[in-house]
Amino acid sequence: MWLFFTVQHVLRNNMIVRLVTKNGLLLEVVERLKMFNDITAVFSRTNYVTANAQLLKICEAKMKIKEWSACGNPIIEEMSSKMIEKFDKYWKDIKGPMGIAIILDPRFKIDYLLGFFEILWGESDEGCLEKVHEIKNFLCDLMKEYQVDEDEDNIESSAPPLDNSSLLYTISARVATRRPTITRVKSELDRYLEDELILITTENFQILDWWKVARSHYPTLRKIAHDIFTIPVSTAASESTFSTSGGFLVSIVAGSLRRS
């Protein structure tokens, strides 16, 4: 882990150890960076975290790092600045699937997706709302693809019990391709988004179980949710995400030692 990798570098220099121990810096650094060790442990468990929970942890980390930038300790603040640069490189640009996972979590939906972007980008960034619309449009496009597949399955699996059924089958296939699906897509998505949020304090909430119950109300969204939430996320290793080549903490503490 990045935490232990950095601390090992610190421990190689007895003068630095005396300095950070005297000032309580070592314990403060270990306490602060423990968060990343805990988050990495969550991501690497056998029961892998899903995309909706991953973004929550990412935002928690960003919020903490930003808090460190104004903690009053110049060494921690400088470390925070370097970590934010590395963090934004990997995590600021949230891609469509992770954003869709937030929308399809009935505790979050678009309301929380906007809040997460404001944590990552800053509340005053106009790009937050634009990014939310981008992900919503991506979900609409995805719903149209799933809706078409569903329509094709229904056509193939049912033959009208009428005379001239082959003729009706041909015409119904043409009608299905001509009729716009966007109205159905929007109505299902809009109904879902307008429904009340599930309380975030709900205990033992199982998102896949919720979607099983909701399948009759949101059949297309349920299919997408099933595909998204049954696939574990993959993340960059914590060493590459938060590391600054292992020498940053040593260099700033050594600089402090020289100045003293």
CSV table of C-alpha atoms in Angstrom, one decimal:
chain,number,residue,atom,x,y,z
A,1,MET,CA,0.0,0.0,0.0
A,2,TRP,CA,1.1,3.6,-0.6
A,3,LEU,CA,0.9,4.4,3.1
A,4,PHE,CA,3.3,1.7,4.1
A,5,PHE,CA,5.5,2.3,1.1
A,6,THR,CA,6.0,5.9,2.1
A,7,VAL,CA,6.4,5.3,5.8
A,8,GLN,CA,9.2,2.7,5.0
A,9,HIS,CA,11.1,5.5,3.2
A,10,VAL,CA,10.7,7.8,6.1
A,11,LEU,CA,12.0,5.2,8.6
A,12,ARG,CA,15.2,4.8,6.6
A,13,ASN,CA,16.4,8.2,7.8
A,14,ASN,CA,16.9,8.5,11.6
A,15,MET,CA,17.1,12.3,11.5
A,16,ILE,CA,13.7,12.5,9.8
A,17,VAL,CA,12.2,10.0,12.3
A,18,ARG,CA,13.4,12.2,15.2
A,19,LEU,CA,11.9,15.2,13.6
A,20,VAL,CA,8.5,13.8,12.7
A,21,THR,CA,8.3,12.0,16.1
A,22,LYS,CA,9.1,15.2,18.0
A,23,ASN,CA,6.5,17.1,16.0
A,24,GLY,CA,4.0,14.4,16.0
A,25,LEU,CA,4.0,14.4,12.2
A,26,LEU,CA,4.6,10.7,11.7
A,27,LEU,CA,1.5,9.8,13.7
A,28,GLU,CA,-0.6,12.4,11.9
A,29,VAL,CA,0.5,11.2,8.5
A,30,VAL,CA,-0.2,7.6,9.4
A,31,GLU,CA,-3.6,8.5,10.8
A,32,ARG,CA,-4.6,10.5,7.7
A,33,LEU,CA,-3.3,8.0,5.1
A,34,LYS,CA,-5.0,5.1,6.8
A,35,MET,CA,-8.1,6.1,5.0
A,36,PHE,CA,-6.6,5.1,1.7
A,37,ASN,CA,-5.6,1.7,3.1
A,38,ASP,CA,-9.1,1.2,4.2
A,39,ILE,CA,-10.6,2.2,0.9
A,40,THR,CA,-8.2,-0.1,-1.0
A,41,ALA,CA,-9.2,-2.9,1.3
A,42,VAL,CA,-12.9,-2.4,0.4
A,43,PHE,CA,-12.1,-2.4,-3.3
A,44,SER,CA,-10.0,-5.5,-3.1
A,45,ARG,CA,-12.3,-7.8,-1.1
A,46,THR,CA,-13.5,-11.1,-2.5
A,47,ASN,CA,-17.0,-9.6,-2.7
A,48,TYR,CA,-16.0,-6.7,-5.0
A,49,VAL,CA,-17.5,-3.3,-4.6
A,50,THR,CA,-20.0,-2.2,-7.3
A,51,ALA,CA,-19.7,1.1,-9.2
A,52,ASN,CA,-22.2,3.1,-7.2
A,53,ALA,CA,-20.3,2.4,-3.9
A,54,GLN,CA,-17.0,3.0,-5.6
A,55,LEU,CA,-17.8,6.6,-6.6
A,56,LEU,CA,-19.0,7.3,-3.0
A,57,LYS,CA,-15.6,6.2,-1.7
A,58,ILE,CA,-13.8,8.2,-4.3
A,59,CYS,CA,-15.7,11.3,-3.3
A,60,GLU,CA,-15.0,10.7,0.4
A,61,ALA,CA,-11.3,10.5,-0.4
A,62,LYS,CA,-11.4,13.7,-2.4
A,63,MET,CA,-13.2,15.6,0.3
A,64,LYS,CA,-10.7,14.5,2.9
A,65,ILE,CA,-7.7,15.5,0.8
A,66,LYS,CA,-9.3,18.9,0.3
A,67,GLU,CA,-9.7,19.3,4.0
A,68,TRP,CA,-6.0,18.5,4.6
A,69,SER,CA,-5.1,21.4,2.3
A,70,ALA,CA,-6.3,23.8,5.0
A,71,CYS,CA,-5.3,21.9,8.1
A,72,GLY,CA,-2.7,24.4,9.3
A,73,ASN,CA,0.2,22.0,9.0
A,74,PRO,CA,2.4,23.2,6.0
A,75,ILE,CA,3.8,19.7,5.4
A,76,ILE,CA,0.4,18.1,5.3
A,77,GLU,CA,-0.9,20.9,3.1
A,78,GLU,CA,1.9,20.5,0.6
A,79,MET,CA,1.4,16.7,0.6
A,80,SER,CA,-2.3,17.3,0.0
A,81,SER,CA,-1.6,19.5,-3.0
A,82,LYS,CA,0.5,16.8,-4.6
A,83,MET,CA,-2.1,14.1,-3.9
A,84,ILE,CA,-4.9,16.2,-5.4
A,85,GLU,CA,-2.9,16.5,-8.7
A,86,LYS,CA,-2.5,12.7,-8.8
A,87,PHE,CA,-6.1,12.1,-7.7
A,88,ASP,CA,-7.6,14.3,-10.4
A,89,LYS,CA,-5.5,12.6,-13.0
A,90,TYR,CA,-7.3,9.3,-12.3
A,91,TRP,CA,-10.7,10.1,-10.9
A,92,LYS,CA,-11.9,13.5,-11.9
A,93,ASP,CA,-13.3,12.4,-15.2
A,94,ILE,CA,-16.0,9.9,-14.2
A,95,LYS,CA,-17.1,7.8,-17.1
A,96,GLY,CA,-20.6,6.9,-18.2
A,97,PRO,CA,-21.0,3.4,-16.6
A,98,MET,CA,-20.0,4.7,-13.1
A,99,GLY,CA,-22.4,7.7,-13.5
A,100,ILE,CA,-25.2,5.4,-14.6
A,101,ALA,CA,-24.6,3.2,-11.6
A,102,ILE,CA,-25.3,6.2,-9.4
A,103,ILE,CA,-28.5,7.1,-11.3
A,104,LEU,CA,-29.7,3.6,-11.0
A,105,ASP,CA,-29.2,3.5,-7.3
A,106,PRO,CA,-32.6,4.5,-6.0
A,107,ARG,CA,-31.0,6.1,-2.9
A,108,PHE,CA,-28.9,8.5,-5.1
A,109,LYS,CA,-30.3,9.1,-8.7
A,110,ILE,CA,-29.4,12.3,-10.4
A,111,ASP,CA,-29.6,14.4,-7.3
A,112,TYR,CA,-26.6,12.7,-5.6
A,113,LEU,CA,-24.7,12.4,-8.9
A,114,LEU,CA,-24.7,16.2,-9.2
A,115,GLY,CA,-23.5,16.4,-5.6
A,116,PHE,CA,-20.7,13.9,-6.2
A,117,PHE,CA,-19.5,15.9,-9.2
A,118,GLU,CA,-19.5,19.1,-7.1
A,119,ILE,CA,-17.2,17.3,-4.6
A,120,LEU,CA,-14.9,16.2,-7.4
A,121,TRP,CA,-14.9,19.4,-9.5
A,122,GLY,CA,-16.0,22.1,-7.1
A,123,GLU,CA,-19.5,23.5,-6.5
A,124,SER,CA,-18.9,26.5,-8.8
A,125,ASP,CA,-17.9,24.4,-11.8
A,126,GLU,CA,-20.6,24.7,-14.5
A,127,GLY,CA,-19.3,21.5,-16.0
A,128,CYS,CA,-21.0,19.5,-13.2
A,129,LEU,CA,-24.5,20.0,-14.5
A,130,GLU,CA,-23.3,19.5,-18.0
A,131,LYS,CA,-21.7,16.2,-17.1
A,132,VAL,CA,-24.8,15.0,-15.4
A,133,HIS,CA,-26.9,15.7,-18.5
A,134,GLU,CA,-24.2,13.9,-20.6
A,135,ILE,CA,-24.5,10.8,-18.4
A,136,LYS,CA,-28.3,10.9,-18.4
A,137,ASN,CA,-28.3,11.1,-22.3
A,138,PHE,CA,-25.9,8.2,-22.3
A,139,LEU,CA,-28.4,6.2,-20.2
A,140,CYS,CA,-31.3,7.2,-22.6
A,141,ASP,CA,-29.3,5.9,-25.5
A,142,LEU,CA,-28.5,2.7,-23.7
A,143,MET,CA,-32.2,2.3,-22.8
A,144,LYS,CA,-33.1,2.5,-26.5
A,145,GLU,CA,-30.7,-0.3,-27.3
A,146,TYR,CA,-32.2,-2.4,-24.5
A,147,GLN,CA,-35.7,-1.6,-25.6
A,148,VAL,CA,-35.1,-2.6,-29.2
A,149,ASP,CA,-33.6,-5.9,-28.0
A,150,GLU,CA,-36.7,-6.5,-25.9
A,151,ASP,CA,-39.1,-5.6,-28.7
A,152,GLU,CA,-37.3,-8.0,-31.0
A,153,ASP,CA,-37.5,-10.8,-28.5
A,154,ASN,CA,-41.2,-10.2,-28.1
A,155,ILE,CA,-41.8,-10.3,-31.8
A,156,GLU,CA,-39.8,-13.5,-32.3
A,157,SER,CA,-41.5,-15.3,-29.4
A,158,SER,CA,-45.1,-14.6,-30.3
A,159,ALA,CA,-47.0,-15.3,-33.5
A,160,PRO,CA,-50.4,-13.6,-33.9
A,161,PRO,CA,-53.1,-16.3,-34.0
A,162,LEU,CA,-54.8,-14.7,-37.0
A,163,ASP,CA,-55.3,-15.4,-40.6
A,164,ASN,CA,-52.6,-14.1,-42.9
A,165,SER,CA,-50.2,-14.1,-39.8
A,166,SER,CA,-47.1,-14.0,-42.0
A,167,LEU,CA,-48.4,-10.7,-43.5
A,168,LEU,CA,-49.2,-9.3,-40.1
A,169,TYR,CA,-45.8,-10.4,-38.8
A,170,THR,CA,-44.1,-8.5,-41.7
A,171,ILE,CA,-46.1,-5.3,-41.1
A,172,SER,CA,-45.7,-5.4,-37.4
A,173,ALA,CA,-41.9,-5.7,-37.7
A,174,ARG,CA,-41.9,-2.6,-39.9
A,175,VAL,CA,-44.2,-0.8,-37.5
A,176,ALA,CA,-41.8,-1.6,-34.6
A,177,THR,CA,-38.9,-0.1,-36.5
A,178,ARG,CA,-40.8,3.0,-37.4
A,179,ARG,CA,-42.4,3.8,-34.1
A,180,PRO,CA,-40.1,6.0,-32.0
A,181,THR,CA,-38.9,4.3,-28.8
A,182,ILE,CA,-37.8,7.6,-27.2
A,183,THR,CA,-41.3,8.3,-25.8
A,184,ARG,CA,-41.3,5.0,-23.9
A,185,VAL,CA,-37.7,5.4,-22.9
A,186,LYS,CA,-38.2,8.9,-21.5
A,187,SER,CA,-41.5,8.0,-19.7
A,188,GLU,CA,-39.9,5.1,-17.9
A,189,LEU,CA,-36.8,7.0,-16.9
A,190,ASP,CA,-38.7,10.1,-16.0
A,191,ARG,CA,-41.0,8.1,-13.8
A,192,TYR,CA,-38.1,6.5,-12.0
A,193,LEU,CA,-36.3,9.8,-11.5
A,194,GLU,CA,-39.4,11.5,-10.2
A,195,ASP,CA,-40.2,8.8,-7.6
A,196,GLU,CA,-39.0,9.5,-4.1
A,197,LEU,CA,-35.5,8.5,-3.1
A,198,ILE,CA,-35.0,5.5,-0.9
A,199,LEU,CA,-33.6,6.8,2.4
A,200,ILE,CA,-29.9,6.5,2.6
A,201,THR,CA,-30.3,5.4,6.2
A,202,THR,CA,-32.2,2.2,5.1
A,203,GLU,CA,-30.5,-0.7,6.7
A,204,ASN,CA,-29.3,-3.7,4.8
A,205,PHE,CA,-30.4,-2.2,1.5
A,206,GLN,CA,-29.8,-4.7,-1.3
A,207,ILE,CA,-29.9,-2.9,-4.7
A,208,LEU,CA,-30.4,-6.0,-6.9
A,209,ASP,CA,-33.3,-7.1,-4.7
A,210,TRP,CA,-34.8,-3.7,-5.0
A,211,TRP,CA,-34.6,-3.9,-8.8
A,212,LYS,CA,-36.1,-7.4,-8.8
A,213,VAL,CA,-39.2,-6.0,-7.1
A,214,ALA,CA,-39.3,-2.9,-9.3
A,215,ARG,CA,-38.9,-4.8,-12.6
A,216,SER,CA,-42.6,-4.5,-13.5
A,217,HIS,CA,-42.4,-0.7,-13.1
A,218,TYR,CA,-39.1,-0.2,-14.9
A,219,PRO,CA,-38.4,-3.2,-17.1
A,220,THR,CA,-35.8,-1.7,-19.3
A,221,LEU,CA,-34.0,0.1,-16.4
A,222,ARG,CA,-34.0,-3.1,-14.5
A,223,LYS,CA,-32.2,-5.0,-17.2
A,224,ILE,CA,-29.5,-2.3,-17.3
A,225,ALA,CA,-29.2,-2.2,-13.6
A,226,HIS,CA,-28.8,-6.0,-13.5
A,227,ASP,CA,-25.9,-5.8,-16.0
A,228,ILE,CA,-24.2,-3.0,-14.2
A,229,PHE,CA,-24.5,-4.1,-10.6
A,230,THR,CA,-23.5,-7.7,-11.2
A,231,ILE,CA,-20.1,-6.8,-12.6
A,232,PRO,CA,-17.5,-5.8,-10.1
A,233,VAL,CA,-15.6,-2.6,-10.7
A,234,SER,CA,-11.8,-2.5,-11.4
A,235,THR,CA,-9.6,0.2,-10.0
A,236,ALA,CA,-6.1,1.5,-10.5
A,237,ALA,CA,-3.8,0.2,-7.8
A,238,SER,CA,-3.5,2.5,-4.8
A,239,GLU,CA,0.2,2.7,-5.3
A,240,SER,CA,-0.2,4.3,-8.7
A,241,THR,CA,-3.2,6.4,-7.8
A,242,PHE,CA,-1.9,8.1,-4.7
A,243,SER,CA,1.8,7.6,-4.9
A,244,THR,CA,4.2,10.4,-5.8
A,245,SER,CA,7.0,8.0,-6.5
A,246,GLY,CA,7.6,7.4,-2.9
A,247,GLY,CA,9.9,10.2,-2.2
A,248,PHE,CA,7.6,13.2,-1.7
A,249,LEU,CA,7.1,12.8,2.0
A,250,VAL,CA,10.8,12.3,2.6
A,251,SER,CA,11.8,15.3,0.5
A,252,ILE,CA,9.4,17.8,2.2
A,253,VAL,CA,10.3,16.6,5.7
A,254,ALA,CA,14.0,16.7,4.8
A,255,GLY,CA,13.5,20.3,3.6
A,256,SER,CA,11.9,21.2,6.9
A,257,LEU,CA,14.9,19.7,8.7
A,258,ARG,CA,17.4,21.7,6.7
A,259,ARG,CA,15.4,24.9,7.3
A,260,SER,CA,15.5,24.3,11.1
